[in-house]
């Protein structure tokens, strides 16, 4: 977020254009992925793709909220506190959801590779949707706690005031700081232990298996990509430290440093989600390409038929 007001008009415009354009591009790609999922029923009974769609939709909401908050810091810095709480709660929930969804997807791959005979029994569609509901509930609780702390420490009139909509400014009590430390420690330790455990179990299965090692190796690579995505997401937790260190060495470039940190920790990690499945997954990529190529062919074919009809009518009218 922009915490300084030193940007001139041109610099502010360029930064906002970059963020908005990247946000639109990422959400358009994710929108195509969701549309492909909805149009092909073959994915609706597969827990793997259902969990992936949950991640994609979660990323779309996170991108929308994050870009909105960034732009608001420039064009409307004093936002209504109640509206700010709603946006920050949504962003906080979706950010925490990302880590939990990555863990649940890693567990699903572990069951598919290490316990293939029980995969259909354990990873049913109903249980998958229950996991998704629990994920959103667990992600929402810390955000709700932050708001409850505000209600307990601030007068009710606080929500009608204008505030600079940035979490450390909105949630500035020691209780919020303690809540953040506890939540981050619990979430990150759980997710990292899950990723490490599932990766090594799949690795062991791949080494001992006599067949279908390709699927196991692909699952290993997928979990590694999840780990890379989680690492990039975790950078947002140490961004303030990066800002302090870098700004101390390059104080003139304070605004550029905060912008680049925001770009790397909030926007770029969202680009990995489409790459993990829509590009690497042959089944999903095949349906995407077939669906959109058919649309293009049908559209062009329809235009050609219309032109032929029009030309034939003109010929007939001339003959008549």
mmCIF file of C-alpha atoms in Angstrom:
data_model
loop_
_atom_site.group_PDB
_atom_site.id
_atom_site.type_symbol
_atom_site.label_atom_id
_atom_site.label_comp_id
_atom_site.label_asym_id
_atom_site.label_seq_id
_atom_site.Cartn_x
_atom_site.Cartn_y
_atom_site.Cartn_z
ATOM 1 C CA UNK A 1 0.000 0.000 0.000
ATOM 2 C CA UNK A 2 0.976 3.566 -0.542
ATOM 3 C CA UNK A 3 1.818 5.039 2.838
ATOM 4 C CA UNK A 4 3.372 8.212 1.489
ATOM 5 C CA UNK A 5 1.977 11.114 -0.425
ATOM 6 C CA UNK A 6 5.203 12.032 -2.211
ATOM 7 C CA UNK A 7 4.306 10.499 -5.561
ATOM 8 C CA UNK A 8 3.770 12.964 -8.337
ATOM 9 C CA UNK A 9 0.819 12.521 -10.673
ATOM 10 C CA UNK A 10 2.765 10.678 -13.364
ATOM 11 C CA UNK A 11 4.340 8.169 -10.963
ATOM 12 C CA UNK A 12 1.035 7.541 -9.184
ATOM 13 C CA UNK A 13 -0.720 7.035 -12.519
ATOM 14 C CA UNK A 14 1.877 4.545 -13.760
ATOM 15 C CA UNK A 15 1.766 2.529 -10.520
ATOM 16 C CA UNK A 16 -2.011 2.355 -10.484
ATOM 17 C CA UNK A 17 -2.158 1.420 -14.160
ATOM 18 C CA UNK A 18 0.314 -1.429 -13.612
ATOM 19 C CA UNK A 19 -1.619 -2.762 -10.622
ATOM 20 C CA UNK A 20 -5.033 -2.426 -12.275
ATOM 21 C CA UNK A 21 -3.923 -3.955 -15.595
ATOM 22 C CA UNK A 22 -2.227 -6.897 -13.865
ATOM 23 C CA UNK A 23 -5.299 -7.393 -11.692
ATOM 24 C CA UNK A 24 -7.615 -7.391 -14.715
ATOM 25 C CA UNK A 25 -5.362 -9.791 -16.657
ATOM 26 C CA UNK A 26 -5.094 -12.245 -13.759
ATOM 27 C CA UNK A 27 -8.830 -12.157 -13.062
ATOM 28 C CA UNK A 28 -9.642 -12.573 -16.765
ATOM 29 C CA UNK A 29 -7.415 -15.662 -16.943
ATOM 30 C CA UNK A 30 -8.975 -17.023 -13.756
ATOM 31 C CA UNK A 31 -12.436 -16.201 -15.092
ATOM 32 C CA UNK A 32 -11.728 -18.289 -18.198
ATOM 33 C CA UNK A 33 -10.608 -21.155 -15.968
ATOM 34 C CA UNK A 34 -13.790 -20.976 -13.876
ATOM 35 C CA UNK A 35 -15.933 -20.848 -17.037
ATOM 36 C CA UNK A 36 -14.161 -23.911 -18.421
ATOM 37 C CA UNK A 37 -14.798 -25.759 -15.161
ATOM 38 C CA UNK A 38 -18.486 -24.813 -15.151
ATOM 39 C CA UNK A 39 -18.983 -25.822 -18.802
ATOM 40 C CA UNK A 40 -17.421 -29.273 -18.462
ATOM 41 C CA UNK A 41 -19.199 -31.635 -16.079
ATOM 42 C CA UNK A 42 -16.251 -34.054 -16.139
ATOM 43 C CA UNK A 43 -14.558 -31.850 -13.515
ATOM 44 C CA UNK A 44 -17.569 -31.582 -11.210
ATOM 45 C CA UNK A 45 -17.056 -35.024 -9.666
ATOM 46 C CA UNK A 46 -13.298 -34.685 -9.153
ATOM 47 C CA UNK A 47 -12.281 -33.323 -5.742
ATOM 48 C CA UNK A 48 -8.936 -32.168 -7.145
ATOM 49 C CA UNK A 49 -10.529 -29.723 -9.573
ATOM 50 C CA UNK A 50 -13.201 -28.620 -7.125
ATOM 51 C CA UNK A 51 -10.484 -27.612 -4.665
ATOM 52 C CA UNK A 52 -8.619 -25.881 -7.456
ATOM 53 C CA UNK A 53 -11.703 -23.860 -8.403
ATOM 54 C CA UNK A 54 -12.016 -22.821 -4.772
ATOM 55 C CA UNK A 55 -8.427 -21.519 -4.943
ATOM 56 C CA UNK A 56 -9.082 -19.684 -8.216
ATOM 57 C CA UNK A 57 -12.268 -18.000 -6.960
ATOM 58 C CA UNK A 58 -10.497 -17.112 -3.708
ATOM 59 C CA UNK A 59 -7.641 -15.529 -5.681
ATOM 60 C CA UNK A 60 -10.091 -13.564 -7.825
ATOM 61 C CA UNK A 61 -11.732 -12.056 -4.744
ATOM 62 C CA UNK A 62 -8.338 -11.352 -3.162
ATOM 63 C CA UNK A 63 -7.054 -9.617 -6.303
ATOM 64 C CA UNK A 64 -10.208 -7.509 -6.582
ATOM 65 C CA UNK A 65 -10.071 -6.386 -2.941
ATOM 66 C CA UNK A 66 -6.307 -5.829 -2.954
ATOM 67 C CA UNK A 67 -6.338 -3.733 -6.131
ATOM 68 C CA UNK A 68 -9.355 -1.766 -4.890
ATOM 69 C CA UNK A 69 -7.612 -0.946 -1.598
ATOM 70 C CA UNK A 70 -4.429 0.060 -3.404
ATOM 71 C CA UNK A 71 -6.223 2.435 -5.748
ATOM 72 C CA UNK A 72 -8.281 3.887 -2.892
ATOM 73 C CA UNK A 73 -5.106 4.887 -1.039
ATOM 74 C CA UNK A 74 -4.462 7.307 -3.903
ATOM 75 C CA UNK A 75 -7.867 8.554 -5.025
ATOM 76 C CA UNK A 76 -9.839 8.353 -1.766
ATOM 77 C CA UNK A 77 -7.478 7.887 1.198
ATOM 78 C CA UNK A 78 -9.987 8.773 3.955
ATOM 79 C CA UNK A 79 -12.435 5.914 3.530
ATOM 80 C CA UNK A 80 -15.385 5.245 5.814
ATOM 81 C CA UNK A 81 -14.163 2.985 8.638
ATOM 82 C CA UNK A 82 -17.066 0.542 8.279
ATOM 83 C CA UNK A 83 -16.463 0.104 4.544
ATOM 84 C CA UNK A 84 -12.745 -0.228 5.242
ATOM 85 C CA UNK A 85 -13.427 -2.993 7.804
ATOM 86 C CA UNK A 86 -15.509 -4.913 5.261
ATOM 87 C CA UNK A 87 -12.782 -4.700 2.610
ATOM 88 C CA UNK A 88 -10.003 -5.571 5.043
ATOM 89 C CA UNK A 89 -12.003 -8.500 6.470
ATOM 90 C CA UNK A 90 -12.581 -9.867 2.962
ATOM 91 C CA UNK A 91 -8.927 -9.465 2.044
ATOM 92 C CA UNK A 92 -7.740 -11.025 5.306
ATOM 93 C CA UNK A 93 -10.097 -13.998 4.929
ATOM 94 C CA UNK A 94 -9.080 -14.742 1.349
ATOM 95 C CA UNK A 95 -5.385 -14.363 2.168
ATOM 96 C CA UNK A 96 -5.622 -16.926 4.986
ATOM 97 C CA UNK A 97 -7.796 -19.146 2.812
ATOM 98 C CA UNK A 98 -4.948 -19.392 0.302
ATOM 99 C CA UNK A 99 -2.661 -21.176 2.757
ATOM 100 C CA UNK A 100 -5.368 -23.559 3.975
ATOM 101 C CA UNK A 101 -6.490 -24.404 0.429
ATOM 102 C CA UNK A 102 -2.893 -25.180 -0.570
ATOM 103 C CA UNK A 103 -2.650 -27.552 2.399
ATOM 104 C CA UNK A 104 -5.941 -29.279 1.532
ATOM 105 C CA UNK A 105 -4.858 -29.683 -2.109
ATOM 106 C CA UNK A 106 -1.564 -31.208 -0.970
ATOM 107 C CA UNK A 107 -3.463 -33.667 1.254
ATOM 108 C CA UNK A 108 -5.711 -34.623 -1.679
ATOM 109 C CA UNK A 109 -2.622 -35.364 -3.834
ATOM 110 C CA UNK A 110 -1.126 -37.387 -0.976
ATOM 111 C CA UNK A 111 -4.262 -39.533 -0.733
ATOM 112 C CA UNK A 112 -4.426 -39.957 -4.526
ATOM 113 C CA UNK A 113 -0.819 -41.154 -4.778
ATOM 114 C CA UNK A 114 -0.193 -42.915 -1.457
ATOM 115 C CA UNK A 115 -3.686 -44.339 -0.878
ATOM 116 C CA UNK A 116 -5.163 -44.685 -4.391
ATOM 117 C CA UNK A 117 -7.623 -47.446 -3.469
ATOM 118 C CA UNK A 118 -9.222 -45.284 -0.779
ATOM 119 C CA UNK A 119 -9.126 -42.000 -2.698
ATOM 120 C CA UNK A 120 -12.638 -42.349 -4.120
ATOM 121 C CA UNK A 121 -14.029 -43.164 -0.664
ATOM 122 C CA UNK A 122 -12.218 -40.382 1.218
ATOM 123 C CA UNK A 123 -12.270 -37.546 -1.319
ATOM 124 C CA UNK A 124 -15.936 -37.517 -2.210
ATOM 125 C CA UNK A 125 -17.650 -34.467 -3.687
ATOM 126 C CA UNK A 126 -19.723 -33.939 -0.545
ATOM 127 C CA UNK A 127 -16.680 -34.051 1.735
ATOM 128 C CA UNK A 128 -14.805 -31.726 -0.593
ATOM 129 C CA UNK A 129 -17.497 -29.076 -0.323
ATOM 130 C CA UNK A 130 -17.553 -29.526 3.459
ATOM 131 C CA UNK A 131 -13.785 -28.907 3.506
ATOM 132 C CA UNK A 132 -14.288 -25.770 1.403
ATOM 133 C CA UNK A 133 -16.935 -24.476 3.818
ATOM 134 C CA UNK A 134 -14.646 -25.194 6.778
ATOM 135 C CA UNK A 135 -11.782 -23.451 4.988
ATOM 136 C CA UNK A 136 -13.777 -20.249 4.594
ATOM 137 C CA UNK A 137 -14.961 -20.499 8.191
ATOM 138 C CA UNK A 138 -11.446 -20.943 9.578
ATOM 139 C CA UNK A 139 -10.157 -18.104 7.395
ATOM 140 C CA UNK A 140 -12.967 -15.798 8.506
ATOM 141 C CA UNK A 141 -12.520 -16.279 12.271
ATOM 142 C CA UNK A 142 -9.272 -14.260 12.676
ATOM 143 C CA UNK A 143 -10.726 -11.415 10.586
ATOM 144 C CA UNK A 144 -13.833 -11.434 12.784
ATOM 145 C CA UNK A 145 -11.670 -11.372 15.924
ATOM 146 C CA UNK A 146 -9.937 -8.221 14.652
ATOM 147 C CA UNK A 147 -13.293 -6.488 14.220
ATOM 148 C CA UNK A 148 -14.455 -7.620 17.675
ATOM 149 C CA UNK A 149 -11.276 -6.097 19.151
ATOM 150 C CA UNK A 150 -12.084 -2.816 17.383
ATOM 151 C CA UNK A 151 -15.621 -2.907 18.816
ATOM 152 C CA UNK A 152 -14.211 -3.511 22.306
ATOM 153 C CA UNK A 153 -11.523 -0.825 22.176
ATOM 154 C CA UNK A 154 -13.115 1.906 20.047
ATOM 155 C CA UNK A 155 -16.343 3.906 20.490
ATOM 156 C CA UNK A 156 -19.207 2.994 18.179
ATOM 157 C CA UNK A 157 -18.793 6.327 16.397
ATOM 158 C CA UNK A 158 -15.418 5.128 15.104
ATOM 159 C CA UNK A 159 -17.132 3.284 12.251
ATOM 160 C CA UNK A 160 -18.607 6.517 10.879
ATOM 161 C CA UNK A 161 -15.221 8.240 10.686
ATOM 162 C CA UNK A 162 -12.852 8.419 7.760
ATOM 163 C CA UNK A 163 -9.628 6.404 8.053
ATOM 164 C CA UNK A 164 -6.654 5.584 5.875
ATOM 165 C CA UNK A 165 -7.680 2.067 4.844
ATOM 166 C CA UNK A 166 -4.576 0.078 5.710
ATOM 167 C CA UNK A 167 -4.701 -2.846 8.211
ATOM 168 C CA UNK A 168 -1.845 -1.696 10.518
ATOM 169 C CA UNK A 169 -3.561 1.691 10.804
ATOM 170 C CA UNK A 170 -7.084 0.327 11.184
ATOM 171 C CA UNK A 171 -6.015 -2.405 13.623
ATOM 172 C CA UNK A 172 -3.415 -0.618 15.743
ATOM 173 C CA UNK A 173 -3.824 -2.038 19.261
ATOM 174 C CA UNK A 174 -1.511 -4.498 21.009
ATOM 175 C CA UNK A 175 -4.354 -7.029 20.981
ATOM 176 C CA UNK A 176 -4.373 -6.936 17.192
ATOM 177 C CA UNK A 177 -0.601 -7.437 17.162
ATOM 178 C CA UNK A 178 -0.897 -10.481 19.419
ATOM 179 C CA UNK A 179 -3.731 -11.882 17.327
ATOM 180 C CA UNK A 180 -1.645 -11.534 14.161
ATOM 181 C CA UNK A 181 1.358 -13.311 15.733
ATOM 182 C CA UNK A 182 -0.692 -16.242 17.039
ATOM 183 C CA UNK A 183 -2.683 -16.693 13.819
ATOM 184 C CA UNK A 184 0.362 -16.497 11.555
ATOM 185 C CA UNK A 185 2.283 -18.989 13.702
ATOM 186 C CA UNK A 186 -0.606 -21.488 13.748
ATOM 187 C CA UNK A 187 -1.504 -21.176 10.072
ATOM 188 C CA UNK A 188 2.007 -21.248 8.697
ATOM 189 C CA UNK A 189 3.246 -24.077 10.915
ATOM 190 C CA UNK A 190 0.233 -26.215 9.970
ATOM 191 C CA UNK A 191 0.560 -25.532 6.237
ATOM 192 C CA UNK A 192 4.331 -26.024 6.067
ATOM 193 C CA UNK A 193 4.191 -29.248 8.065
ATOM 194 C CA UNK A 194 1.436 -30.483 5.748
ATOM 195 C CA UNK A 195 3.364 -29.608 2.571
ATOM 196 C CA UNK A 196 6.620 -31.132 3.837
ATOM 197 C CA UNK A 197 4.944 -34.314 5.084
ATOM 198 C CA UNK A 198 2.896 -34.892 1.911
ATOM 199 C CA UNK A 199 5.889 -34.160 -0.336
ATOM 200 C CA UNK A 200 8.174 -36.687 1.350
ATOM 201 C CA UNK A 201 5.448 -39.332 1.559
ATOM 202 C CA UNK A 202 4.760 -38.947 -2.167
ATOM 203 C CA UNK A 203 8.525 -38.982 -2.814
ATOM 204 C CA UNK A 204 8.875 -42.232 -0.883
ATOM 205 C CA UNK A 205 5.935 -43.751 -2.748
ATOM 206 C CA UNK A 206 7.423 -42.710 -6.089
ATOM 207 C CA UNK A 207 10.747 -44.399 -5.252
ATOM 208 C CA UNK A 208 9.178 -47.628 -4.057
ATOM 209 C CA UNK A 209 6.466 -47.873 -6.729
ATOM 210 C CA UNK A 210 7.090 -50.054 -9.748
ATOM 211 C CA UNK A 211 4.560 -48.270 -11.933
ATOM 212 C CA UNK A 212 2.721 -45.006 -12.267
ATOM 213 C CA UNK A 213 5.796 -43.144 -11.074
ATOM 214 C CA UNK A 214 5.002 -40.374 -13.556
ATOM 215 C CA UNK A 215 1.874 -39.435 -11.587
ATOM 216 C CA UNK A 216 3.820 -39.441 -8.341
ATOM 217 C CA UNK A 217 6.560 -37.228 -9.769
ATOM 218 C CA UNK A 218 3.959 -34.857 -11.173
ATOM 219 C CA UNK A 219 2.307 -34.689 -7.752
ATOM 220 C CA UNK A 220 5.714 -33.914 -6.205
ATOM 221 C CA UNK A 221 6.222 -31.056 -8.655
ATOM 222 C CA UNK A 222 2.737 -29.752 -7.939
ATOM 223 C CA UNK A 223 3.415 -29.656 -4.194
ATOM 224 C CA UNK A 224 6.738 -27.917 -4.856
ATOM 225 C CA UNK A 225 4.870 -25.271 -6.839
ATOM 226 C CA UNK A 226 2.411 -24.941 -3.955
ATOM 227 C CA UNK A 227 5.408 -24.406 -1.687
ATOM 228 C CA UNK A 228 6.776 -21.717 -4.016
ATOM 229 C CA UNK A 229 3.389 -20.042 -4.059
ATOM 230 C CA UNK A 230 3.236 -20.205 -0.269
ATOM 231 C CA UNK A 231 6.736 -18.740 0.014
ATOM 232 C CA UNK A 232 5.748 -15.796 -2.165
ATOM 233 C CA UNK A 233 2.584 -15.325 -0.128
ATOM 234 C CA UNK A 234 4.578 -15.451 3.118
ATOM 235 C CA UNK A 235 6.727 -12.560 1.909
ATOM 236 C CA UNK A 236 3.780 -10.292 2.655
ATOM 237 C CA UNK A 237 4.278 -11.021 6.378
ATOM 238 C CA UNK A 238 7.862 -9.773 6.333
ATOM 239 C CA UNK A 239 7.274 -6.936 3.881
ATOM 240 C CA UNK A 240 7.403 -4.325 6.692
ATOM 241 C CA UNK A 241 10.883 -5.596 7.606
ATOM 242 C CA UNK A 242 11.997 -5.434 3.975
ATOM 243 C CA UNK A 243 10.610 -1.923 3.718
ATOM 244 C CA UNK A 244 12.503 -0.750 6.826
ATOM 245 C CA UNK A 245 15.811 -2.301 5.715
ATOM 246 C CA UNK A 246 15.665 -1.175 2.091
ATOM 247 C CA UNK A 247 14.331 2.278 2.850
ATOM 248 C CA UNK A 248 17.122 2.829 5.354
ATOM 249 C CA UNK A 249 19.630 2.276 2.530
ATOM 250 C CA UNK A 250 17.620 3.990 -0.222
ATOM 251 C CA UNK A 251 15.409 6.607 1.471
ATOM 252 C CA UNK A 252 14.939 8.522 -1.796
ATOM 253 C CA UNK A 253 13.208 5.517 -3.372
ATOM 254 C CA UNK A 254 10.833 4.856 -0.479
ATOM 255 C CA UNK A 255 7.699 4.910 -2.621
ATOM 256 C CA UNK A 256 9.179 2.649 -5.312
ATOM 257 C CA UNK A 257 10.325 0.123 -2.704
ATOM 258 C CA UNK A 258 6.889 -0.155 -1.097
ATOM 259 C CA UNK A 259 5.305 -0.485 -4.545
ATOM 260 C CA UNK A 260 7.648 -3.290 -5.659
ATOM 261 C CA UNK A 261 7.176 -5.152 -2.379
ATOM 262 C CA UNK A 262 3.413 -4.923 -2.770
ATOM 263 C CA UNK A 263 3.628 -6.125 -6.373
ATOM 264 C CA UNK A 264 5.844 -9.103 -5.515
ATOM 265 C CA UNK A 265 3.972 -10.228 -2.389
ATOM 266 C CA UNK A 266 0.347 -9.549 -3.344
ATOM 267 C CA UNK A 267 -0.036 -9.704 -7.130
ATOM 268 C CA UNK A 268 2.670 -11.974 -8.563
ATOM 269 C CA UNK A 269 1.818 -15.041 -6.381
ATOM 270 C CA UNK A 270 -1.674 -15.051 -7.878
ATOM 271 C CA UNK A 271 -0.133 -15.771 -11.309
ATOM 272 C CA UNK A 272 1.045 -19.198 -10.152
ATOM 273 C CA UNK A 273 -2.445 -20.643 -9.682
ATOM 274 C CA UNK A 274 -3.323 -20.703 -13.412
ATOM 275 C CA UNK A 275 0.105 -22.144 -14.252
ATOM 276 C CA UNK A 276 -0.126 -25.066 -11.816
ATOM 277 C CA UNK A 277 -3.281 -26.594 -13.293
ATOM 278 C CA UNK A 278 -4.541 -24.845 -16.419
ATOM 279 C CA UNK A 279 -1.140 -25.060 -18.156
ATOM 280 C CA UNK A 280 0.518 -28.097 -16.539
ATOM 281 C CA UNK A 281 -2.619 -30.226 -16.236
ATOM 282 C CA UNK A 282 -3.195 -31.847 -19.640
ATOM 283 C CA UNK A 283 -6.806 -32.759 -18.934
ATOM 284 C CA UNK A 284 -7.783 -29.232 -17.988
ATOM 285 C CA UNK A 285 -5.700 -27.613 -20.739
ATOM 286 C CA UNK A 286 -7.290 -29.916 -23.314
ATOM 287 C CA UNK A 287 -10.815 -28.914 -22.334
ATOM 288 C CA UNK A 288 -9.871 -25.257 -22.300
ATOM 289 C CA UNK A 289 -8.372 -25.368 -25.784
ATOM 290 C CA UNK A 290 -11.212 -27.468 -27.223
ATOM 291 C CA UNK A 291 -13.905 -25.281 -25.743
ATOM 292 C CA UNK A 292 -12.501 -21.996 -26.975
ATOM 293 C CA UNK A 293 -11.353 -23.324 -30.342
ATOM 294 C CA UNK A 294 -14.867 -24.675 -30.913
ATOM 295 C CA UNK A 295 -16.323 -21.294 -30.022
ATOM 296 C CA UNK A 296 -14.027 -19.593 -32.528
ATOM 297 C CA UNK A 297 -14.796 -22.145 -35.240
ATOM 298 C CA UNK A 298 -18.544 -21.895 -34.672
ATOM 299 C CA UNK A 299 -18.380 -18.113 -34.702
ATOM 300 C CA UNK A 300 -16.409 -18.056 -37.970
ATOM 301 C CA UNK A 301 -18.631 -20.744 -39.474
ATOM 302 C CA UNK A 302 -21.721 -18.748 -38.583
ATOM 303 C CA UNK A 303 -20.314 -15.656 -40.241
ATOM 304 C CA UNK A 304 -19.468 -17.597 -43.414
ATOM 305 C CA UNK A 305 -22.959 -19.115 -43.607
ATOM 306 C CA UNK A 306 -24.535 -15.692 -43.191
ATOM 307 C CA UNK A 307 -22.370 -14.276 -45.952
ATOM 308 C CA UNK A 308 -23.238 -17.172 -48.264
ATOM 309 C CA UNK A 309 -26.935 -16.688 -47.580
ATOM 310 C CA UNK A 310 -26.689 -12.986 -48.269
ATOM 311 C CA UNK A 311 -24.756 -13.519 -51.510
ATOM 312 C CA UNK A 312 -27.212 -16.189 -52.697
ATOM 313 C CA UNK A 313 -30.154 -13.876 -52.014
ATOM 314 C CA UNK A 314 -28.497 -11.107 -54.016
ATOM 315 C CA UNK A 315 -27.846 -13.503 -56.931
ATOM 316 C CA UNK A 316 -31.455 -14.702 -56.869
ATOM 317 C CA UNK A 317 -32.787 -11.165 -56.770
ATOM 318 C CA UNK A 318 -30.634 -10.215 -59.771
ATOM 319 C CA UNK A 319 -31.782 -13.253 -61.741
ATOM 320 C CA UNK A 320 -35.376 -12.474 -60.923
#
